[in-house]
Tab-separated table of C-alpha atoms and ligand atoms in Angstrom:
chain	number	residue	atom	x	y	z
L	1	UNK	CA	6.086	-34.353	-13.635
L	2	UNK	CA	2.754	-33.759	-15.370
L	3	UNK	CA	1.500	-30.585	-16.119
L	4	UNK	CA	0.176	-28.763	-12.879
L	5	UNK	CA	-3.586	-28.032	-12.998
L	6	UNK	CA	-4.484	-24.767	-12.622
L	7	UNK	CA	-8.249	-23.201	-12.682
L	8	UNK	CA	-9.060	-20.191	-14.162
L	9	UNK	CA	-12.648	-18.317	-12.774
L	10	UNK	CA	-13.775	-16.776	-15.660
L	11	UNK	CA	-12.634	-16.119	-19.494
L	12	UNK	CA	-9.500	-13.844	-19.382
L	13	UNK	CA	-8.203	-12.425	-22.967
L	14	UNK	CA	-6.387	-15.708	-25.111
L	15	UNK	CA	-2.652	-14.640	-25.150
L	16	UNK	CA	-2.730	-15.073	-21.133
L	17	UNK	CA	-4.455	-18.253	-21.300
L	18	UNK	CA	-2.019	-19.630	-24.031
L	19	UNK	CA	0.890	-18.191	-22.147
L	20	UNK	CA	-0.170	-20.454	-18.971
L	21	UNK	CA	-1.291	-23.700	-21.292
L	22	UNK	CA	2.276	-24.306	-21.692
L	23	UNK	CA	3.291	-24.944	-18.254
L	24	UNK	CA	-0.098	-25.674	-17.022
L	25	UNK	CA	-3.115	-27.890	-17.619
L	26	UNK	CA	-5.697	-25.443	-17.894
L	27	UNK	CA	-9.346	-25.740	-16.814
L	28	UNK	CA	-11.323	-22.714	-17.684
L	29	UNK	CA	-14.784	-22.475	-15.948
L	30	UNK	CA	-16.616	-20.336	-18.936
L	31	UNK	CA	-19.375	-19.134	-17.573
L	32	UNK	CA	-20.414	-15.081	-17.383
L	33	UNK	CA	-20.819	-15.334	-14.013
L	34	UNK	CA	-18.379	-16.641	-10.890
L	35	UNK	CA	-18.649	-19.753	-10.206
L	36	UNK	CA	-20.598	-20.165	-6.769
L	37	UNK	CA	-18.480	-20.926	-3.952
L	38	UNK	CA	-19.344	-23.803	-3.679
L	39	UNK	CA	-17.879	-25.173	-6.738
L	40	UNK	CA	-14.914	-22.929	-6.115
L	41	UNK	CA	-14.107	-24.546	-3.028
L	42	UNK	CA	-14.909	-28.279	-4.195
L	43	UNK	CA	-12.117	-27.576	-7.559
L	44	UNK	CA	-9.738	-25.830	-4.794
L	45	UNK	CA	-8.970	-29.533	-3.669
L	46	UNK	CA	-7.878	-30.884	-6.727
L	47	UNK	CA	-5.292	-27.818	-8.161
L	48	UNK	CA	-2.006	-26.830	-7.956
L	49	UNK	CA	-2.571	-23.259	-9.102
L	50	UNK	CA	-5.788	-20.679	-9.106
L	51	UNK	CA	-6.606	-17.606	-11.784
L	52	UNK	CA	-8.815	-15.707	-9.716
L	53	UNK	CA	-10.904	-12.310	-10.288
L	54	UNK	CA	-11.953	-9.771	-7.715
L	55	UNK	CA	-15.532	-11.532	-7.184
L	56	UNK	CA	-14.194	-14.889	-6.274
L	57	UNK	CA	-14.069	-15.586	-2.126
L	58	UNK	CA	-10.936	-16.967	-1.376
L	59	UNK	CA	-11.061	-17.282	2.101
L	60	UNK	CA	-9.468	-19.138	5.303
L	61	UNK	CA	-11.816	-21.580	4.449
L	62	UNK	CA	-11.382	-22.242	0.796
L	63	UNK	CA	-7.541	-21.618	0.945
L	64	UNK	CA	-6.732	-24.350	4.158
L	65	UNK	CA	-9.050	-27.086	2.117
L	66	UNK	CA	-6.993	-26.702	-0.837
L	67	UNK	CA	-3.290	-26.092	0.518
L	68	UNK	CA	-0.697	-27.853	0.481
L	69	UNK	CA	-1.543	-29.097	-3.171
L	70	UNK	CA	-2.727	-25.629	-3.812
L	71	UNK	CA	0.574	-23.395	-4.058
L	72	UNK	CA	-0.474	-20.511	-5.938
L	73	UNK	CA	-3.637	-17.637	-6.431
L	74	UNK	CA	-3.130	-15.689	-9.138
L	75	UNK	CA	-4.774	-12.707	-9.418
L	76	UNK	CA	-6.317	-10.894	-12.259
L	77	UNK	CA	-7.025	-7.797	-10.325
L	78	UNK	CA	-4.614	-4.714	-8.576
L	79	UNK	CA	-7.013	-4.899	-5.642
L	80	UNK	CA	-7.248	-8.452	-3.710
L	81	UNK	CA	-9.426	-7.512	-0.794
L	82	UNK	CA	-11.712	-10.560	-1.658
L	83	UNK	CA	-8.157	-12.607	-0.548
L	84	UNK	CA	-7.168	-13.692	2.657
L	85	UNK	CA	-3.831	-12.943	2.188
L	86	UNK	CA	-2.512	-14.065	5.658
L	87	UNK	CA	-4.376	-16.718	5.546
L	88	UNK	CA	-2.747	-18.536	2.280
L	89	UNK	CA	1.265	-16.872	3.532
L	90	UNK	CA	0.126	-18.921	6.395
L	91	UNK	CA	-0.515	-21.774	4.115
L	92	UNK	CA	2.592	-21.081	2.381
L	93	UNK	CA	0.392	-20.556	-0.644
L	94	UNK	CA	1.907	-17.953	-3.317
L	95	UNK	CA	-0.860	-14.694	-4.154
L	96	UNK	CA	0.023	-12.414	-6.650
L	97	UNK	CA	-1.630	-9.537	-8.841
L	98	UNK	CA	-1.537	-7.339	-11.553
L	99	UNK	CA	-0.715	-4.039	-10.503
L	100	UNK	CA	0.951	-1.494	-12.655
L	101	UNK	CA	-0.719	-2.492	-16.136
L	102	UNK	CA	-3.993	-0.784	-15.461
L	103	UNK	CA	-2.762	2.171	-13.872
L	104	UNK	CA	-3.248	4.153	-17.066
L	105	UNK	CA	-6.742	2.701	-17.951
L	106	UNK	CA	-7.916	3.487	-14.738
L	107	UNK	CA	-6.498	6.979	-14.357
L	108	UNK	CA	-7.463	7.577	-17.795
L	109	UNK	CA	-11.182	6.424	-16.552
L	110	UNK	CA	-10.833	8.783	-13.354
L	111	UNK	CA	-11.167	11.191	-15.816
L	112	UNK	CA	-13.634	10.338	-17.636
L	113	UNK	CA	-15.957	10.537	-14.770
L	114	UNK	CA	-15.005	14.000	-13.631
L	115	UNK	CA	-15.514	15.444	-16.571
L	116	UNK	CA	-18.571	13.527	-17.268
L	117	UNK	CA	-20.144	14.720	-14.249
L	118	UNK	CA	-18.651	18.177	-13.767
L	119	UNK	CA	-19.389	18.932	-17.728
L	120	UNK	CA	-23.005	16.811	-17.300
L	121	UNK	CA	-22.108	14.544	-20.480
L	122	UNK	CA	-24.897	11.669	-19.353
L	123	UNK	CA	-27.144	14.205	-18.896
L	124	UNK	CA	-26.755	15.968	-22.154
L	125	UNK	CA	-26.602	12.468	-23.995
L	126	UNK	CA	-30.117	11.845	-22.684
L	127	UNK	CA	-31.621	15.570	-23.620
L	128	UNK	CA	-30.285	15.384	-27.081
L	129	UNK	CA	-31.099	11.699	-27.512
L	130	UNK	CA	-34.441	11.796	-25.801
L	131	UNK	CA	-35.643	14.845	-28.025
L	132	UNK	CA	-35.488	17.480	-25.191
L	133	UNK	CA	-33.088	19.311	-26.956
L	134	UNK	CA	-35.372	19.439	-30.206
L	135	UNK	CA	-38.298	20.254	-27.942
L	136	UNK	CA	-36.720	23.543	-26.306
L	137	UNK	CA	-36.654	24.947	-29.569
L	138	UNK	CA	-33.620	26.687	-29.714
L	139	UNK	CA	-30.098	25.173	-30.836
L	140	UNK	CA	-27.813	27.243	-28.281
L	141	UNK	CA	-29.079	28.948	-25.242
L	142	UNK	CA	-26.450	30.787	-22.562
L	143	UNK	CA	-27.833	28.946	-19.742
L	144	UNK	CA	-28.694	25.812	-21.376
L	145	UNK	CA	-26.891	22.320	-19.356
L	146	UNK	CA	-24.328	24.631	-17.648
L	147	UNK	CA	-21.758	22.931	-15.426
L	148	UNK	CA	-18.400	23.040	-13.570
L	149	UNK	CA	-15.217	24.101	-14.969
L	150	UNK	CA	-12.432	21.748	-14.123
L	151	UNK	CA	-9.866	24.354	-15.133
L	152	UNK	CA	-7.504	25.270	-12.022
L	153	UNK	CA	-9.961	23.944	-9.471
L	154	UNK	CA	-8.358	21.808	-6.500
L	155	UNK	CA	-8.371	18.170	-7.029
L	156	UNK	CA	-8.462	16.508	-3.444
L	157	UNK	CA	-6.517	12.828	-4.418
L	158	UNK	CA	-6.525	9.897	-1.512
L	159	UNK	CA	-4.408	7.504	-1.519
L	160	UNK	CA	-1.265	8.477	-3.911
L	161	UNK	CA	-0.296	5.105	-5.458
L	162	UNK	CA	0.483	4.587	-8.733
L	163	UNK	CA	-2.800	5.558	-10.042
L	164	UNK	CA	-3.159	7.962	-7.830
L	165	UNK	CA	-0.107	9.867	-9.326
L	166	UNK	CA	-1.496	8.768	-13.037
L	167	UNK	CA	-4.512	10.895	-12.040
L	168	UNK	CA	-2.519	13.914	-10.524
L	169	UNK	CA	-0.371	13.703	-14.220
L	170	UNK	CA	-2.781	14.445	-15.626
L	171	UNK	CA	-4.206	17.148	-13.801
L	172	UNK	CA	-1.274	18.844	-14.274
L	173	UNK	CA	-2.940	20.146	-17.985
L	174	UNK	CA	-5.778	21.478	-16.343
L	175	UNK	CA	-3.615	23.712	-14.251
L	176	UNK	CA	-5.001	22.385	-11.040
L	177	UNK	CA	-3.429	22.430	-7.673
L	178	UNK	CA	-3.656	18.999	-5.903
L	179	UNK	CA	-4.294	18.143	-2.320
L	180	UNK	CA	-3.568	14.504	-1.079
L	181	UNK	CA	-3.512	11.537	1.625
L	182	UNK	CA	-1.244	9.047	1.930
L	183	UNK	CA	1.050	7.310	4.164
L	184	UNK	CA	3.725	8.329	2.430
L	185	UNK	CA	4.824	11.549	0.810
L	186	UNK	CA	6.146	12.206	-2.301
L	187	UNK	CA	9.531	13.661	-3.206
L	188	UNK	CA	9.850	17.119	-2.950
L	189	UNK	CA	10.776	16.871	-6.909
L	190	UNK	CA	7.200	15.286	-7.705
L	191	UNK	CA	5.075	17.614	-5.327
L	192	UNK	CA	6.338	20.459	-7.479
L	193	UNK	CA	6.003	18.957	-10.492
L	194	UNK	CA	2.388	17.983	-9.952
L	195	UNK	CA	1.499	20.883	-7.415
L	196	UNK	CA	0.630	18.967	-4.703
L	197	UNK	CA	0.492	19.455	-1.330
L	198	UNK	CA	0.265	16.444	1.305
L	199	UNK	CA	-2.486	17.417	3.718
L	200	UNK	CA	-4.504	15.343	6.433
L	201	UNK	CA	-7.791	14.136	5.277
L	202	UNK	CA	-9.735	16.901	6.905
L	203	UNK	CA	-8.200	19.320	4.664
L	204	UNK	CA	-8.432	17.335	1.622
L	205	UNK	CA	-12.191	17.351	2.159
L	206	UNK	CA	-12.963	21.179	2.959
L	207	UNK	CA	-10.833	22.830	0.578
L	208	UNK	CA	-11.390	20.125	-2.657
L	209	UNK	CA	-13.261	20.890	-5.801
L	210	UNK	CA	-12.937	17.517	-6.917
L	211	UNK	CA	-12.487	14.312	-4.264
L	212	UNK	CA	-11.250	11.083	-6.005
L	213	UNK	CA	-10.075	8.095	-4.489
L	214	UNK	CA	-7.659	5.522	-5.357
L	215	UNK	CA	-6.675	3.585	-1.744
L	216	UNK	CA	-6.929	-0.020	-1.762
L	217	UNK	CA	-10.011	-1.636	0.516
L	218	UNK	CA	-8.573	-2.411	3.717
L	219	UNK	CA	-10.184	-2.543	7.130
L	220	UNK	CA	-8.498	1.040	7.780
L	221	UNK	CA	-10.175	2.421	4.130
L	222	UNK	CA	-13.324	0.720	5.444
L	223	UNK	CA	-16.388	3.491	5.040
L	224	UNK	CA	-13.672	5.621	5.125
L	225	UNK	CA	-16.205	8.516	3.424
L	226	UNK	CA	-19.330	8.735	5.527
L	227	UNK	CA	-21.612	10.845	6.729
L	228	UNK	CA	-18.849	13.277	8.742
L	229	UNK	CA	-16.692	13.237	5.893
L	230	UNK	CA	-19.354	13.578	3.244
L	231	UNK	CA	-20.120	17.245	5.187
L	232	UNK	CA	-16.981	18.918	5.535
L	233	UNK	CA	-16.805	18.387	1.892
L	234	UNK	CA	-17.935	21.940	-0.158
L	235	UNK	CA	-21.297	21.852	-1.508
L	236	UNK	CA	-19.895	22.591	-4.956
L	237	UNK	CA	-17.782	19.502	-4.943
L	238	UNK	CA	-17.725	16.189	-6.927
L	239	UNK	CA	-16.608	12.759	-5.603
L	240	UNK	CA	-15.300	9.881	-8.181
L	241	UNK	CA	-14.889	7.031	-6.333
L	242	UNK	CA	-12.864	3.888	-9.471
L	243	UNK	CA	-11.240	1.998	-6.296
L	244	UNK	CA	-13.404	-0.132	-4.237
L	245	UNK	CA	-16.949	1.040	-3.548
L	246	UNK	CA	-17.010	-0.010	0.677
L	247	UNK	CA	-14.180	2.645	0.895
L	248	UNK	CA	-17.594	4.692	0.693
L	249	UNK	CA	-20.975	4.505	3.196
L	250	UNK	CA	-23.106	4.213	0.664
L	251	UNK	CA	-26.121	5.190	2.375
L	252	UNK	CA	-24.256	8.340	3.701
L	253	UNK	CA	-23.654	8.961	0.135
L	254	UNK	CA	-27.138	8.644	-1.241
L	255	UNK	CA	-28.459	10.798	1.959
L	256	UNK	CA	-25.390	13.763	1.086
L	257	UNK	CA	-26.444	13.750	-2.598
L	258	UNK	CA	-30.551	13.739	-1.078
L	259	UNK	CA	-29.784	16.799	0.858
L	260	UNK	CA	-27.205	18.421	-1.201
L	261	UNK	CA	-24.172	18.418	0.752
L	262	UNK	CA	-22.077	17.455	-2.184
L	263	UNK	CA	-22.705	18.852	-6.109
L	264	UNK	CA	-22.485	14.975	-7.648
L	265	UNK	CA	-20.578	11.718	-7.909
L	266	UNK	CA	-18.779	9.147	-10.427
L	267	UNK	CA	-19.332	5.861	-9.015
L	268	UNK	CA	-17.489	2.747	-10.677
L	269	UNK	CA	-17.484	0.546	-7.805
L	270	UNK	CA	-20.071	0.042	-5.412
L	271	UNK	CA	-20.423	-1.780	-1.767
L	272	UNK	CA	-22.609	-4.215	-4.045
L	273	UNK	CA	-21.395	-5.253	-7.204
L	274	UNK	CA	-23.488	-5.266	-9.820
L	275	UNK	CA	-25.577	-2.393	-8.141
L	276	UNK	CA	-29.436	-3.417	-8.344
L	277	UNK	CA	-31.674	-1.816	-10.605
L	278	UNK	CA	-34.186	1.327	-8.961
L	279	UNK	CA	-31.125	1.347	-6.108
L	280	UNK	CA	-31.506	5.182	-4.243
L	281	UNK	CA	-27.959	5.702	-6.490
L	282	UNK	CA	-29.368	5.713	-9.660
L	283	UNK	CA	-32.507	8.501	-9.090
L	284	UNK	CA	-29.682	11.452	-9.128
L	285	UNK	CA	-29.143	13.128	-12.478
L	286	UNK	CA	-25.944	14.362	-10.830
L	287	UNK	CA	-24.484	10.640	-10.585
L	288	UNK	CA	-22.640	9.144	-13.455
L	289	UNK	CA	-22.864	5.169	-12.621
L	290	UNK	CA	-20.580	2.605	-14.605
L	291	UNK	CA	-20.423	-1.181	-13.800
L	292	UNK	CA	-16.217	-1.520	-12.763
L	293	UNK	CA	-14.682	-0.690	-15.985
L	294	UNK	CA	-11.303	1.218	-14.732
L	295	UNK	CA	-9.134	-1.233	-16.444
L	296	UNK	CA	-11.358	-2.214	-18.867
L	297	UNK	CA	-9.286	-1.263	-22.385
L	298	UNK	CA	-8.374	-4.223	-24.873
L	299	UNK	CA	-4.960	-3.643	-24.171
L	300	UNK	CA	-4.732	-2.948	-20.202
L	301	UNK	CA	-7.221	-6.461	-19.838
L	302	UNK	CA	-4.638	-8.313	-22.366
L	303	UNK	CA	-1.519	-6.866	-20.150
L	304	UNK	CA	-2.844	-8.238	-17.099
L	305	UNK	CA	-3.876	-11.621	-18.491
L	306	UNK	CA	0.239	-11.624	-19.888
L	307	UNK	CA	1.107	-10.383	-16.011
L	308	UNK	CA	-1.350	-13.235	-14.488
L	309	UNK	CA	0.291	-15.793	-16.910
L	310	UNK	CA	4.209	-14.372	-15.522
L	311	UNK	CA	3.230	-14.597	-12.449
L	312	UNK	CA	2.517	-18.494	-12.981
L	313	UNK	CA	5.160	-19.287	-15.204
L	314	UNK	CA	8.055	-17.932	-12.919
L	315	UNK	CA	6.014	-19.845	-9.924
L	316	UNK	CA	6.866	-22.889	-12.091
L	317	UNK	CA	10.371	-22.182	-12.713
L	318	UNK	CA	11.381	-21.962	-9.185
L	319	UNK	CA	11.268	-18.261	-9.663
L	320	UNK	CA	10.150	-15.408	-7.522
L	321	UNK	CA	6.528	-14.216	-8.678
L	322	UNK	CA	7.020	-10.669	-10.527
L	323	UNK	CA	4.117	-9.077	-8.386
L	324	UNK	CA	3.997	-11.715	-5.629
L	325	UNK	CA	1.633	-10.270	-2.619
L	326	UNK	CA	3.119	-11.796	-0.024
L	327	UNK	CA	6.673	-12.283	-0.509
L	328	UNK	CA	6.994	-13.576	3.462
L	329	UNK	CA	5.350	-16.685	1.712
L	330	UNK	CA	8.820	-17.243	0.455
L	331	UNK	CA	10.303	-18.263	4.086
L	332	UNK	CA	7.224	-20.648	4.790
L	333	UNK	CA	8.052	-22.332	1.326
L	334	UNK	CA	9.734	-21.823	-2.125
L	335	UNK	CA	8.297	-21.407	-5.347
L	336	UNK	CA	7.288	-24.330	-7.385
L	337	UNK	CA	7.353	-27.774	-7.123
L	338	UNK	CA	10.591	-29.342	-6.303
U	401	GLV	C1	-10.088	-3.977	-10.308
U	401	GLV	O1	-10.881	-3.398	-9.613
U	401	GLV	C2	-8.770	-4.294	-9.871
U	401	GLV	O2	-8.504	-4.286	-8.664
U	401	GLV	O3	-7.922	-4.590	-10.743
U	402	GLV	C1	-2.098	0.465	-8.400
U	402	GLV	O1	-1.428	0.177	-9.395
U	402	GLV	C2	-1.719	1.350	-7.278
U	402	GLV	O2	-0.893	0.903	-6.462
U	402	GLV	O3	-2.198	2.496	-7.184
């Protein structure tokens, strides 16, 4: 047969693309932004095979319009919450994603906003930038920009996937003793090597220094930190949130940070991506804001464009997908296009 067509939603880094254009026909749409639904769902009928990112709707919808030619999402994303996942197994259409490639970037990025907000690196940026520094007059002062000291604190972790155990790594240099959710527990072997301790989330919250959290967006994780939550946590504490930003209440959030329940946040994701300019979130000096940039290293964006391209190519050998979603999509049909 012919090549099958796939569509890919936005510019992903060239040895991915190549990688596909050899089994594929490849239409890129190359536009900075998504391409509106619309559009998505009128190119839906006439591929075999999607690249999608997180801010592309695949829904019931989109997905029954375009199956049975359509056999095959590919996602360039860990997290595929904007997927309806039952919906295409249903469909017998193939999803997969990218997980394990960016767990370093984005526990390495986890970091980088704790100790941006707990050592107040924004702020200090702007003082010395802005000539506030120059205009205090003095070029070291004991109580100049003071902040908090990550060393040995408590580090309150939800969800303990694979990044969440990149973070808690990593902690282990700063001596800090780690509390954490999850459904499941890890080995006896890796809670002593990380010193952590798995606690319900009530716990987590009143006896953390640090709250980060790194559960995927599900209708359980749902607002999952609001208002309650957000005030059994310790005045003195930070929250980093580099996983999906409706696992938060916003508006909870902007009210706890208002009235001082909580010491700060690092925000990557937000319940509305990209965040507006003047939103409530971005008055707070204690707030370090970036636009979703957890995986965003040359090398962790080139390893899932490789992984999203794998994915494809074993779909088109008859082969299982390395980091298929839904492998119950197997039994409804099998991979590629005999
Ligand atoms: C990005 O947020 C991802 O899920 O990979
Ligand atoms: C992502 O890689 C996760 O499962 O935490």
């Amino acid at each position: 047969m012919s090549k099958p067509k796939v569509f890919v939603t936005r510019e992903i880094p060239e040895p991915g693309l190549k990688a596909i254009a050899e089994y594929y026909e490849v239409e890129l749409w190359d536009k900075y932004t998504a391409p509106p639904y619309e559009v998505l769902l009128e190119k839906a009928k006439e591929i075999d095979a999607l690249v999608t990112l997180l801010t592309d709707k695949v829904d019931c919808n989109l997905i029954s319009s375009a199956a049975p030619r359509l056999r095959i999402i590919s996602q360039y994303a860990v997290g595929y919450d904007n997927i309806d996942v039952e919906c295409a197994t249903k469909h017998g259409v193939y999803v997969t994603n990218t997980p394990g490639v960016l767990t370093e970037a984005v526990a390495d990025f986890t970091w980088a906003l704790i100790l941006a907000v707990a050592r107040r690196i924004v702020e200090a940026d702007k003082f010395v930038r802005e000539g506030e520094w120059y205009r205090k007059g003095t070029g070291w002062h004991p109580m100049m920009l003071l902040g908090l000291e990550v060393h040995g604190l408590t580090l309150g972790i939800i969800g303990m996937g694979r990044i969440g155990r990149a973070v808690a790594k990593r902690a282990v240099g700063f001596d800090m003793r780690i509390l954490y959710t999850d459904k499941y527990r890890l080995s006896p072997e890796m809670e002593e090597k990380f010193n952590a301790k798995h606690v319900d989330m009530d716990t987590l919250l009143r006896e953390s220094d640090i709250v980060s959290i790194h559960t995927p967006l599900t209708p359980e994780t749902y607002h999952l930190i609001g208002e309650e939550e957000l005030k059994k946590m310790k005045r003195t504490a930070i929250l980093i949130n580099t996983a999906r930003g409706k696992v938060i209440d916003t508006n909870a959030l902007v009210k706890a940070l208002e009235e001082g329940w909580i010491a700060g946040a690092g925000l990557d994701v937000f319940e509305e991506e990209p965040l507006p300019p003047g939103h409530p979130l971005t008055k707070f000096d204690n707030v370090v804001l970036a636009p979703h940039l957890g995986s965003a290293t040359w090398k962790t964006r080139t390893a899932m464009a490789m992984l999203v391209a794998d994915n494809l190519i074993a779909f088109y050998k008859g082969e299982k997908p390395p980091t298929l979603v839904n492998p119950e999509v197997m039994k409804v049909r099998s991979p590629g296009w005999k």
